[in-house]
Short mmCIF file of C-alpha atoms in Angstrom, two decimals:
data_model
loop_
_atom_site.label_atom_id
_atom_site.label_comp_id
_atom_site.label_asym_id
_atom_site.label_seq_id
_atom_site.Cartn_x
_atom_site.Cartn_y
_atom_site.Cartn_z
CA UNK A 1 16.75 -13.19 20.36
CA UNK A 2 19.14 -10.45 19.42
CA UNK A 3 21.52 -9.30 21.67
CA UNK A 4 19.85 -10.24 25.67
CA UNK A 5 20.81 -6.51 27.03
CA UNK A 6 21.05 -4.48 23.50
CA UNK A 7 17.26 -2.71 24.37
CA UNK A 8 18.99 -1.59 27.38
CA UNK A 9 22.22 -0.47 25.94
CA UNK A 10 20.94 0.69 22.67
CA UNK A 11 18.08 3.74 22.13
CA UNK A 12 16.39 3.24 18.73
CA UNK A 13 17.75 4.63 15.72
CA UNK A 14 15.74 4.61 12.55
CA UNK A 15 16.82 5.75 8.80
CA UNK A 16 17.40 9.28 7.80
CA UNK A 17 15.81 11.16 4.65
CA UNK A 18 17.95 13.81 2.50
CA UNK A 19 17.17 17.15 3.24
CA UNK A 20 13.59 18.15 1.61
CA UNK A 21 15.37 21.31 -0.75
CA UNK A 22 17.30 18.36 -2.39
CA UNK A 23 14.65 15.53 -2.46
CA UNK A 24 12.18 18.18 -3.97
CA UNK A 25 13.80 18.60 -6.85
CA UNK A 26 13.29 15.03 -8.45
CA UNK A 27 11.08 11.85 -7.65
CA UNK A 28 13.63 9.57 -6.53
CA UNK A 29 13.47 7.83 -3.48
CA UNK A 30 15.00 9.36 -0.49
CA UNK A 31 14.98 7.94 2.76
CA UNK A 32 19.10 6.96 3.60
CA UNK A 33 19.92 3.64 4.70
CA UNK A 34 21.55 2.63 8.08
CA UNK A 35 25.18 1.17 7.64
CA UNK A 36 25.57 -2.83 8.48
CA UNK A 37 26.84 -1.86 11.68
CA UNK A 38 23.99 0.24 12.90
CA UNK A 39 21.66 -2.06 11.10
CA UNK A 40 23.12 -5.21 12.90
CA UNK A 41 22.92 -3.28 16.59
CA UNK A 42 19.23 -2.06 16.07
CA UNK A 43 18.38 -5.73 15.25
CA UNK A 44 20.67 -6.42 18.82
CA UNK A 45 17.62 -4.34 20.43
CA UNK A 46 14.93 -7.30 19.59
CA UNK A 47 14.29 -8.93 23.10
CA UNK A 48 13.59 -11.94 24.32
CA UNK A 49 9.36 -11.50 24.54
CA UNK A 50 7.89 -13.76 25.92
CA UNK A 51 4.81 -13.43 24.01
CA UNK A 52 6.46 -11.30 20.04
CA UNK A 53 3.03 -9.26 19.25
CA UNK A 54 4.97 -8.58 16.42
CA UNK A 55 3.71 -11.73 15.10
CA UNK A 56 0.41 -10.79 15.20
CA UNK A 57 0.93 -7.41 14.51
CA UNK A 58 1.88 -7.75 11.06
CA UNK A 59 -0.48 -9.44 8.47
CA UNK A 60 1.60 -11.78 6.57
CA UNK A 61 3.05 -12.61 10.08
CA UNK A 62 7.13 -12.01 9.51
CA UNK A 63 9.01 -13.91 12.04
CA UNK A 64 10.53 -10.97 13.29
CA UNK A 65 12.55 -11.36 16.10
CA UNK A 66 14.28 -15.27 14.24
CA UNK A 67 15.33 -12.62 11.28
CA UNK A 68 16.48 -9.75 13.89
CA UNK A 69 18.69 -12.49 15.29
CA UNK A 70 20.17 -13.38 12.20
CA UNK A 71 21.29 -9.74 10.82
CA UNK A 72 22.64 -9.48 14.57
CA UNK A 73 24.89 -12.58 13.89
CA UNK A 74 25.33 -11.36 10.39
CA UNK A 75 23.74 -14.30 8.97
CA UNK A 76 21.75 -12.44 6.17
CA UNK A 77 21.42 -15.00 4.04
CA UNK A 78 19.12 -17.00 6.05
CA UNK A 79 18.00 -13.83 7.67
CA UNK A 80 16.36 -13.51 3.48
CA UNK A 81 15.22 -17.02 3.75
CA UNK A 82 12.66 -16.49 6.77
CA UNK A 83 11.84 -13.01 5.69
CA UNK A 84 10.96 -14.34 1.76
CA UNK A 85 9.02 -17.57 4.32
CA UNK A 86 6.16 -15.35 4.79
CA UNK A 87 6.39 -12.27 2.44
CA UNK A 88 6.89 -12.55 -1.39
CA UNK A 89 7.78 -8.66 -1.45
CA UNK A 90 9.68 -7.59 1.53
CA UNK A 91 11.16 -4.45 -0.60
CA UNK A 92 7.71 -3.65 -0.98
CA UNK A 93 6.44 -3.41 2.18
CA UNK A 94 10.39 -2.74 3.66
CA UNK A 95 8.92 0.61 1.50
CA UNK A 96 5.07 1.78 2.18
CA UNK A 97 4.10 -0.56 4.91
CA UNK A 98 3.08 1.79 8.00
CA UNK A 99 4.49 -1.27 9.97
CA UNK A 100 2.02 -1.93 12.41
CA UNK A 101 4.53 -4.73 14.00
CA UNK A 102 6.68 -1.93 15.41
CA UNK A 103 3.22 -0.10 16.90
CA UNK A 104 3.00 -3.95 18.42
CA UNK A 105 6.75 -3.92 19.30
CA UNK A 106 6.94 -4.56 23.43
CA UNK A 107 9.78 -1.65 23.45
CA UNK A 108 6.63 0.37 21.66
CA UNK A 109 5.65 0.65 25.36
CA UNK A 110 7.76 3.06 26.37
CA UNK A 111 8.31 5.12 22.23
CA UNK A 112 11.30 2.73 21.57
CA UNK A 113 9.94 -0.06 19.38
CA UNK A 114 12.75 -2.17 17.09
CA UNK A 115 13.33 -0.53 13.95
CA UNK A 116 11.53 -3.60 12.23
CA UNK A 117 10.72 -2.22 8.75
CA UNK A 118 14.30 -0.77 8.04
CA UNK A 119 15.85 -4.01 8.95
CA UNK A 120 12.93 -5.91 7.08
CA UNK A 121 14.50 -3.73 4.15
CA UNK A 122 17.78 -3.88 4.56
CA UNK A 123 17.45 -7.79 4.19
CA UNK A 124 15.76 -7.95 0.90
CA UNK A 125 18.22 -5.03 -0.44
CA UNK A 126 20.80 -7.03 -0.09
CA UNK A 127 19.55 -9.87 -0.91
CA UNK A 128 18.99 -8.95 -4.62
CA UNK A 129 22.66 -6.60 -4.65
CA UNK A 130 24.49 -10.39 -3.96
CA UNK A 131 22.46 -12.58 -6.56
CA UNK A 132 20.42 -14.09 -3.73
CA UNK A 133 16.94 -14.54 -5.05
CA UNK A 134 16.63 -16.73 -7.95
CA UNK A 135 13.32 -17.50 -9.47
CA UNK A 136 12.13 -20.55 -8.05
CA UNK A 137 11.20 -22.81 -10.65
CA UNK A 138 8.64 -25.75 -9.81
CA UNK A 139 9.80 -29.40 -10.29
CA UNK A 140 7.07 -30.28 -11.99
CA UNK A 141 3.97 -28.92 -14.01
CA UNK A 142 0.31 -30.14 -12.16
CA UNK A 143 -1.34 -28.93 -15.76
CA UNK A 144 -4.02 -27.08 -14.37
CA UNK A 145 -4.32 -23.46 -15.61
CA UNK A 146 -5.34 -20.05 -13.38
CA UNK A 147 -5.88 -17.01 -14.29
CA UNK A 148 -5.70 -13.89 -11.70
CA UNK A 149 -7.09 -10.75 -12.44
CA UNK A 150 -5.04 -7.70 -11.28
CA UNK A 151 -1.49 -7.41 -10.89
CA UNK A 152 -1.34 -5.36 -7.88
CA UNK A 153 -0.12 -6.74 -4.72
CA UNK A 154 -2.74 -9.53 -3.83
CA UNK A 155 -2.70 -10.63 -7.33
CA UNK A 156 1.19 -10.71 -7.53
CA UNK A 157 1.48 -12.74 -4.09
CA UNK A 158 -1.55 -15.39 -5.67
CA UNK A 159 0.26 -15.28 -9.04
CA UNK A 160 3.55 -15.94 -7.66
CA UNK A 161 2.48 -18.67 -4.84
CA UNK A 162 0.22 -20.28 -7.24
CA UNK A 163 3.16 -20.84 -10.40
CA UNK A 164 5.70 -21.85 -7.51
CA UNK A 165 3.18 -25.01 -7.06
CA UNK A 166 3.26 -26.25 -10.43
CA UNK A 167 -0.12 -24.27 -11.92
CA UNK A 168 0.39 -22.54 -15.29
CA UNK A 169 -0.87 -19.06 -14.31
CA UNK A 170 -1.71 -15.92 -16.44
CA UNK A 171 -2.19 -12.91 -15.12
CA UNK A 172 -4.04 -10.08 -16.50
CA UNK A 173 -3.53 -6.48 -15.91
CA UNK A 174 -5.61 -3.43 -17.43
CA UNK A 175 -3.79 -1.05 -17.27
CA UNK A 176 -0.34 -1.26 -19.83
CA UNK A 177 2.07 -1.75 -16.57
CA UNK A 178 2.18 -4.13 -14.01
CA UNK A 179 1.90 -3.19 -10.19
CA UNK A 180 -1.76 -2.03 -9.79
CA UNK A 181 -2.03 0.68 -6.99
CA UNK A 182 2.10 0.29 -6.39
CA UNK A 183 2.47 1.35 -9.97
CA UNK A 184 0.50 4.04 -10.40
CA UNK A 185 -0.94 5.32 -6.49
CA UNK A 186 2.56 4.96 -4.95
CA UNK A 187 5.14 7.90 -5.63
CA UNK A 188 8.12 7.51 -7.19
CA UNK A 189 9.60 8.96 -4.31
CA UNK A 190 8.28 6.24 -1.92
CA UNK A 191 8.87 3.27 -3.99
CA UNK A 192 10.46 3.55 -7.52
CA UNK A 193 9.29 1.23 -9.97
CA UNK A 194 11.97 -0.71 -11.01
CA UNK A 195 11.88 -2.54 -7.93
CA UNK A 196 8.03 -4.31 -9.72
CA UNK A 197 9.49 -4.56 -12.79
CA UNK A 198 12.66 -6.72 -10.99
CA UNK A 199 9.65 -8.77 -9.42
CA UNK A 200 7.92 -9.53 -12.71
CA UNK A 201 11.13 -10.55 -14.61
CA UNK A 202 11.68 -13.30 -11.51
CA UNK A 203 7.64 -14.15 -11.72
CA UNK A 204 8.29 -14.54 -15.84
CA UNK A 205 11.27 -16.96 -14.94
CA UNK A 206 8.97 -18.72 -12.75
CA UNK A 207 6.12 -20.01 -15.01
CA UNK A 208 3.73 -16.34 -14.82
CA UNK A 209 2.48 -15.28 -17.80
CA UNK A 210 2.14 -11.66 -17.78
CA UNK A 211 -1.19 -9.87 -20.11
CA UNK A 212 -1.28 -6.17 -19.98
CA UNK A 213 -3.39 -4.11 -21.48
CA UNK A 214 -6.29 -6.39 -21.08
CA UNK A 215 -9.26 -5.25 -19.36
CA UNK A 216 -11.45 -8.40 -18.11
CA UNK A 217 -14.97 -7.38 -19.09
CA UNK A 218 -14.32 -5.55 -21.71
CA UNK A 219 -11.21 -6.75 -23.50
CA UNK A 220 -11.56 -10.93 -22.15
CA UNK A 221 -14.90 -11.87 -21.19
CA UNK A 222 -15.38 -13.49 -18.37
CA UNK A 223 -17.01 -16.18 -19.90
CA UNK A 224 -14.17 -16.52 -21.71
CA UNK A 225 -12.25 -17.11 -18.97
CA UNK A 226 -13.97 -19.50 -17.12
CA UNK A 227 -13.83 -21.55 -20.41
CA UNK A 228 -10.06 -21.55 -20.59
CA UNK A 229 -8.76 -21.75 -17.04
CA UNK A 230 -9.49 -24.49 -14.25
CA UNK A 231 -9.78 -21.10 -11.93
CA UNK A 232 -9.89 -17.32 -11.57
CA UNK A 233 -9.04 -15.10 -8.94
CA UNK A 234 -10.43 -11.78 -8.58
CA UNK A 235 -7.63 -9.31 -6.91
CA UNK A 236 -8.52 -6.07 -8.88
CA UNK A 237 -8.84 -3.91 -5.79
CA UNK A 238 -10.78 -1.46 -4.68
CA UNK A 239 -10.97 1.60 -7.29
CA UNK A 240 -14.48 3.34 -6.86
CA UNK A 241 -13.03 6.48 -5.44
CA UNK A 242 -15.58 8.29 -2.92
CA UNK A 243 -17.17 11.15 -4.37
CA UNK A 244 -17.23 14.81 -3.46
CA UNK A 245 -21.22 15.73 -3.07
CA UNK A 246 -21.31 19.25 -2.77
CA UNK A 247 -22.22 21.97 -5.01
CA UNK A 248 -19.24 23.16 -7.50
CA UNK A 249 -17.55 19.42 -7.28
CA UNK A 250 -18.55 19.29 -10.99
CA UNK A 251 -15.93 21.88 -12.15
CA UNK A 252 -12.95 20.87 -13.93
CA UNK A 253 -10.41 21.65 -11.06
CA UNK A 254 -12.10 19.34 -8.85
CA UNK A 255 -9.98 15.84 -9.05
CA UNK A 256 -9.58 12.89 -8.16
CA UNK A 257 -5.82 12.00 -6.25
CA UNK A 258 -5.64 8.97 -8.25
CA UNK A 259 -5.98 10.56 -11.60
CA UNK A 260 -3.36 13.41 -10.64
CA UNK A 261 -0.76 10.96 -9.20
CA UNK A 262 -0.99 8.47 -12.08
CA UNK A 263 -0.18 11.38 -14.69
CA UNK A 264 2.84 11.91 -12.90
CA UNK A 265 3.76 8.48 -12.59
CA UNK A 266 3.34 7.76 -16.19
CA UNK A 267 6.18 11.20 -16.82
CA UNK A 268 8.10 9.36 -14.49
CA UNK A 269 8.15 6.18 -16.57
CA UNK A 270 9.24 8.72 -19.57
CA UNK A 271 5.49 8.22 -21.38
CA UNK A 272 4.96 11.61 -23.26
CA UNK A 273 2.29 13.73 -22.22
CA UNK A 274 -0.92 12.35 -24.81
CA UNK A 275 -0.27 9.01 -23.29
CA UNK A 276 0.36 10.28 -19.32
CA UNK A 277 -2.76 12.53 -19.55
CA UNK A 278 -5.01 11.35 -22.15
CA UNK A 279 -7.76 14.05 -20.51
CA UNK A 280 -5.39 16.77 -20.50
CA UNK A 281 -2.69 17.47 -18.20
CA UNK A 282 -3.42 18.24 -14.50
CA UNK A 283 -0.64 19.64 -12.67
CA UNK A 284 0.18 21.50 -9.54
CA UNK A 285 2.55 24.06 -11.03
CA UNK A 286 1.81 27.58 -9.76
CA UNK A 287 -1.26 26.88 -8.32
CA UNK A 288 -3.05 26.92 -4.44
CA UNK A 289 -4.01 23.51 -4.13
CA UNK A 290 -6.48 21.55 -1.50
CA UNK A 291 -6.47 18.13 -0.62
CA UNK A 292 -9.58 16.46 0.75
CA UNK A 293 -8.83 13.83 2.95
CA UNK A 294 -6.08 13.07 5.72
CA UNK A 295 -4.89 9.75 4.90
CA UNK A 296 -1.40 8.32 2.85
CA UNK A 297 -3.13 9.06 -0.68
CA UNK A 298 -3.84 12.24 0.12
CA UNK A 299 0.20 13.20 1.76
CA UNK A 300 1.22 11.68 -1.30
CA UNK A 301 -0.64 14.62 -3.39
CA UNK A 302 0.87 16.76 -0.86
CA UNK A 303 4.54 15.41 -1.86
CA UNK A 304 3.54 15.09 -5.17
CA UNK A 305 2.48 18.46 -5.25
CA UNK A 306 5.30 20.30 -3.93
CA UNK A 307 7.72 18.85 -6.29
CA UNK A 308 5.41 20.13 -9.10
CA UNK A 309 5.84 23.56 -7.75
CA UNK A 310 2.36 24.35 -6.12
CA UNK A 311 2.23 27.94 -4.78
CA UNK A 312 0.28 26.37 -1.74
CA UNK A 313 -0.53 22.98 -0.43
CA UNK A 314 -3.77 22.40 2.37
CA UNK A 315 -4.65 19.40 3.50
CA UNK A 316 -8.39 19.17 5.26
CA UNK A 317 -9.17 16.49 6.94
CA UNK A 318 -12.88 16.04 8.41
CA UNK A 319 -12.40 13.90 11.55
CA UNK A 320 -10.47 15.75 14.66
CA UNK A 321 -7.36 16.01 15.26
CA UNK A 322 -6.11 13.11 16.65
CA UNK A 323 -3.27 13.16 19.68
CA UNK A 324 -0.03 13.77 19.93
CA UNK A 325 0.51 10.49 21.68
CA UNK A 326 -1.38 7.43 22.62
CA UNK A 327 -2.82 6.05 26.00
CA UNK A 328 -0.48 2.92 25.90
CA UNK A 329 -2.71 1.31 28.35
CA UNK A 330 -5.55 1.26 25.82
CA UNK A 331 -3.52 0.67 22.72
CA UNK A 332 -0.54 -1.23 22.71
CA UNK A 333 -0.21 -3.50 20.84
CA UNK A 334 -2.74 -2.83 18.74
CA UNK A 335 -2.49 0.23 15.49
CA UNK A 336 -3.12 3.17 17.97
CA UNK A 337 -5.14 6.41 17.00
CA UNK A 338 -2.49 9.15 16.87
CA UNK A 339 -0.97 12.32 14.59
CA UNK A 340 1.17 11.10 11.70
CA UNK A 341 3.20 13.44 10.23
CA UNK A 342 4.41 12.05 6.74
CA UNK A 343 8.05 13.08 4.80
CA UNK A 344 5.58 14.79 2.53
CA UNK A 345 3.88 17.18 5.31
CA UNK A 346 7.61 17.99 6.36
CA UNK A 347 8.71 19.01 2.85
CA UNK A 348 5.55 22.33 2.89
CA UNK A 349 2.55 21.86 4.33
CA UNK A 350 -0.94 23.31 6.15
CA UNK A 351 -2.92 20.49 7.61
CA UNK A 352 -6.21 21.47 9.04
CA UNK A 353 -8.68 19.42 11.09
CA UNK A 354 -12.45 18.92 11.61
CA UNK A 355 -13.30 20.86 8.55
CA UNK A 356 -16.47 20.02 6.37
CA UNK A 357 -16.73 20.94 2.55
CA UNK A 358 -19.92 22.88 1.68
CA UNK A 359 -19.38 24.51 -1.62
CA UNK A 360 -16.89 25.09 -4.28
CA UNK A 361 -16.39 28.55 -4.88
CA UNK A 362 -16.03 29.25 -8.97
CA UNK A 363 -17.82 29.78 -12.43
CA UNK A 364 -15.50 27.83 -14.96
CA UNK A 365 -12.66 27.68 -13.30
CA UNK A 366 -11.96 26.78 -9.33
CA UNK A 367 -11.47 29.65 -7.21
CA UNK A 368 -12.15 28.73 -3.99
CA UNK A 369 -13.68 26.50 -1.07
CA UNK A 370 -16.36 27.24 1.34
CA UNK A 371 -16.34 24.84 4.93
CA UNK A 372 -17.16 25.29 8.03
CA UNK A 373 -16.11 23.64 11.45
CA UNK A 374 -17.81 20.73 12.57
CA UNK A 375 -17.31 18.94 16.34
CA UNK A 376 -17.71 15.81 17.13
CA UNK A 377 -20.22 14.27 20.12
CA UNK A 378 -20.81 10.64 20.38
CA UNK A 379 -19.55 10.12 16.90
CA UNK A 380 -21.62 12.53 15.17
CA UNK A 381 -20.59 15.33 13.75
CA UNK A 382 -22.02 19.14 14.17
CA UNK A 383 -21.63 21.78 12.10
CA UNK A 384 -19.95 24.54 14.61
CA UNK A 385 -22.46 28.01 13.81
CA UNK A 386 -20.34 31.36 12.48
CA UNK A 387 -17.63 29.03 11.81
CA UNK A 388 -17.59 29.33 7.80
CA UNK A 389 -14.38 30.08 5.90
CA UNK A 390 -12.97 30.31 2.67
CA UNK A 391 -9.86 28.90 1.39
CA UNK A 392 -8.28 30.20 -1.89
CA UNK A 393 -7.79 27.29 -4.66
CA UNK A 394 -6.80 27.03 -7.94
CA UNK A 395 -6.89 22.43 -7.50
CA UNK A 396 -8.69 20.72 -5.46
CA UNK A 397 -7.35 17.08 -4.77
CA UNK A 398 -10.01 14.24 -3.61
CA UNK A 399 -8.09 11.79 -1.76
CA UNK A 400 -10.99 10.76 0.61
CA UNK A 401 -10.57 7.05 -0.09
CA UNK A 402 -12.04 3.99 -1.91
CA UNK A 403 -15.99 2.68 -1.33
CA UNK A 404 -15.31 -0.75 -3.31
CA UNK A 405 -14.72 -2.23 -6.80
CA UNK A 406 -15.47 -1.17 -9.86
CA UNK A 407 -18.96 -3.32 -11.00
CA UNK A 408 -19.15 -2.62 -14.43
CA UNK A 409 -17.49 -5.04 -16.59
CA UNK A 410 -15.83 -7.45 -15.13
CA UNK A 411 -17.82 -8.13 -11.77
CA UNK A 412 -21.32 -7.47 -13.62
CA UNK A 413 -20.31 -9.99 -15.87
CA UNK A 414 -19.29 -12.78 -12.95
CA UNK A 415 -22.35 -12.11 -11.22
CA UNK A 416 -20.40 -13.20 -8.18
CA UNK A 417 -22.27 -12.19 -4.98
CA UNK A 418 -21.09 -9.03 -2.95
CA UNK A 419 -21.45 -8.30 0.17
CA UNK A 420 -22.85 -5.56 2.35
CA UNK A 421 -20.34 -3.02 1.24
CA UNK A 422 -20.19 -4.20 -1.75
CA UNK A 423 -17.29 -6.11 -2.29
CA UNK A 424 -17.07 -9.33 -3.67
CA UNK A 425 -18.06 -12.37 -0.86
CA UNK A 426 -15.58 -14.31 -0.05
CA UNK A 427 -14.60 -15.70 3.60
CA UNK A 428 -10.80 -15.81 4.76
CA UNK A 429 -10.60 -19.83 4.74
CA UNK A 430 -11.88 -20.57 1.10
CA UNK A 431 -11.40 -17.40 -0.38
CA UNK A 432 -14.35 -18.79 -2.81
CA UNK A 433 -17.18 -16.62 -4.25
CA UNK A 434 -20.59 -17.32 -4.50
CA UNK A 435 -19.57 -19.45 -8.10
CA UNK A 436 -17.61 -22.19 -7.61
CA UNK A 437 -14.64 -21.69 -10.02
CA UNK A 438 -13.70 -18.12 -9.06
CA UNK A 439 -11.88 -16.82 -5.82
CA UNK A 440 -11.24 -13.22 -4.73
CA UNK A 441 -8.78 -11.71 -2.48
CA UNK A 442 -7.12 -8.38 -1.40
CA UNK A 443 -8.96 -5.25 -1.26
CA UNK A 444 -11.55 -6.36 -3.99
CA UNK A 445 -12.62 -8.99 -1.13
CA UNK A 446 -11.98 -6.84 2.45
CA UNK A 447 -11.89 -3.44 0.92
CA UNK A 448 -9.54 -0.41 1.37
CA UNK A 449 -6.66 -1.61 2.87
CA UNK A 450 -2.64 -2.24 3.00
CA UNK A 451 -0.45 -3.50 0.64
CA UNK A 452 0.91 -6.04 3.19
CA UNK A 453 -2.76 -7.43 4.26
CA UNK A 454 -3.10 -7.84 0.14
CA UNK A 455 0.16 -10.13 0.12
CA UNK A 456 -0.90 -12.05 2.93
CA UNK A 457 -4.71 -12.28 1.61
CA UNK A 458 -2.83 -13.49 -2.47
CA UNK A 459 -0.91 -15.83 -0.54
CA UNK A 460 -3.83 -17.47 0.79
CA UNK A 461 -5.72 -17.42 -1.57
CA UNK A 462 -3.27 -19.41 -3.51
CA UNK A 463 -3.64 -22.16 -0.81
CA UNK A 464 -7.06 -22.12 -1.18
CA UNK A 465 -6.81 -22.65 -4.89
CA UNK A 466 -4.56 -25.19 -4.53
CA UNK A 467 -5.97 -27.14 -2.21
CA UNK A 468 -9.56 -27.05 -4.45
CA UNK A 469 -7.56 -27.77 -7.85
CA UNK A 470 -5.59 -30.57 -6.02
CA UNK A 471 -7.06 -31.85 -3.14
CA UNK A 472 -4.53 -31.20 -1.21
CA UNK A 473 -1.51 -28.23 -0.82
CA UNK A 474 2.15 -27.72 0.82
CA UNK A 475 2.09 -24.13 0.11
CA UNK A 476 1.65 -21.94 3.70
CA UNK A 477 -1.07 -19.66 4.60
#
């Protein structure tokens, strides 16, 4: 694959952002594309593995190295074809996938993995600039009708696989856009949108019929549903947020990441400000802002935050600090446990580590917040004595992640059975809930997770549908 000597001849060389003064100043996305040339030598640098843990490393499981081989010998066409063979959004994840097939890369071993996601990227890009993904419209109609709720990534890839076999498929979407979590989570700056809306118009052309604005449980009964369509899918994701339980979380500058991102989304689509923030606005202008939790939500409120104009941005994270580097010997090729700085934490940033919450500090208004130090022994956590602090805030962000799906409404109503954590059950074969004529995948089946496990749990699922509505299916797992 690739070039036989090009890891030897060639270090890695990955795209470059614009300089953070510029990028600050709007929410467009940033990060500058290799030329062909550089493009086509970084894909030289994919070896000849014997054993690609690429494969495994990445969810939907992208031939990698067969599509390396094809930008080097400038065959992008096909290059498209293999990419689009196991990933119905490669500009998606070519975007916010953390690209756990480089971490799996062999030249990972010694800090030099391929440069996977940017070629991954570059593929799709230029696929749509030369006209080269059509909708694919089925021969023929089976006449059995689906309907998946949730238009986010797991519910696009199910949508998607399931019209390209012949179903009549509607999908329906609460919120007034399409996209889910990449529509309204996602930054501007990471993804833009026009890049869903490009994905929809192709889905439309397909067969997908496309219901926003429709809440299942409240607007559509389920009931209803399950009288009308030969099967549902459940890909609504996971949108309980976790809760802040201290004293002072109550006060109105104590938010939650999604709400705060999603306003600013919503000005980015041009909606005026009674329809971005029907609570009233929340903005970071001016103000000394905290953000609980470590992980991408929360460096997206750190981006986010910036280009509002904060005075301040802290970022707390409870668990230690993790390394500067991984033990190879313990990690490769697995997702190793190291420090991630983000673009965001580069454009103005204090990140802070092993720090619990204990109160907010405020009467009305948010004026500060009290923590302490805590270590960690055995994997429990100890509060460190005469360690207590106070940080000044005017916001306080809560981007400490997702316990599960929303019940009320729609899931009360299915009276599907959830599991442990409270998800809906559903194994990885079948896909099938406890009733017999609805299915679940992406994170409203495994939980918090990536966009690219979502697409590779929607495209399954379609199988599985498929195979129960026909007896049989062709499409891939």
């Amino acid at each position: 694959m690739g070039k036989e000597t090009g890891f030897l001849e060639l270090d890695r060389h990955d795209r470059t952002y614009e300089d953070p003064q510029a990028r600050l100043k709007n929410y467009k996305e940033f990060v500058v594309p290799l030329p062909e040339a550089k493009l086509k030598a970084q894909a030289s640098r994919c070896m000849n593995c014997g054993v690609p843990h690429c494969h495994t490393g990445c969810p939907v499981n992208n031939m990698i190295p067969d599509w390396n081989h094809l930008v080097y010998e400038s065959d992008w066409k096909t290059a498209l074809e293999v990419l689009h063979s196991t990933n119905n959004f490669p500009e998606f994840t070519g975007r916010i996938c953390p690209a756990p097939c480089e971490a799996a890369c062999t030249l990972n071993i010694i800090d030099q993995p391929v440069t996977i996601k940017s070629v991954e990227c570059a593929i799709v890009d230029k696929g749509w600039a030369n006209g080269w993904i059509p909708p694919q419209v089925p021969a023929q109609r089976t006449g059995k009708t689906v309907a998946v709720v949730g238009s986010g990534p797991a519910g696009l890839a199910c949508a998607q696989q399931l019209a390209r076999a012949g179903h009549s498929v509607t999908v329906f979407e609460k919120n007034d856009r399409l996209g889910g979590l990449m529509r309204y989570g996602i930054p501007d700056f990471k993804m833009e949108k026009h890049l869903i809306n490009r994905r929809a118009v192709q889905m439309e052309a397909e067969g997908v019929t496309f219901r926003t604005s429709t809440e299942v449980g409240v607007t559509v009964s389920v009931n209803s549903l399950k009288e009308n369509f030969d099967a549902i899918v459940l890909a609504g994701g996971a949108e309980e947020a976790r809760r802040l339980d201290i004293p002072g979380a109550e006060l109105p500058g104590v938010r939650f990441a999604m709400e705060f991102l999603t306003q600013q989304n919503k000005r980015n689509a041009g909606d005026d400000e009674l329809r971005a923030a029907p609570r009233g606005s929340l903005t970071a202008t001016g103000k000394h802002v905290l953000v609980i939790g470590g992980g991408d939500t929360g460096s997206d409120c750190v981006g986010t935050s910036n280009r509002q104009g904060a005075a301040s941005v802290t970022q707390l994270e409870i668990m230690p600090k993790p390394p500067e580097k991984e033990d190879k010997a313990l990690s490769w090729p697995f997702w190793p446990l190291r420090l991630r700085t983000s673009s965001s934490h580069e454009e103005g940033c204090e990140r802070d580590w092993a720090v619990l919450t204990k109160r907010v500090v405020g009467d009305n208004d948010v004026k500060g917040l009290e923590c302490v130090r805590v270590e960690w022994k055995d994997g429990k956590m100890q509060e460190i004595a005469g360690s207590e602090f106070t940080l000044q805030a005017d916001l306080i962000l809560l981007a400490m992640g997702f316990t599960g799906p929303l019940k009320a409404g729609m899931l009360n109503q299915s009276a599907v059975e959830l599991d442990a954590r409270g998800n809906v059950k559903a194994d990885t074969d079948k896909y099938q809930s406890s009733d017999e004529k609805i299915w679940s995948c992406g994170d409203m089946r495994r939980g918090q997770s990536l966009v690219v496990w979502a697409i590779r749990e929607g495209r399954q699922c379609a199988r599985a549908v498929d195979e129960a509505l026909m007896g049989a299916s062709v499409l891939p797992r």
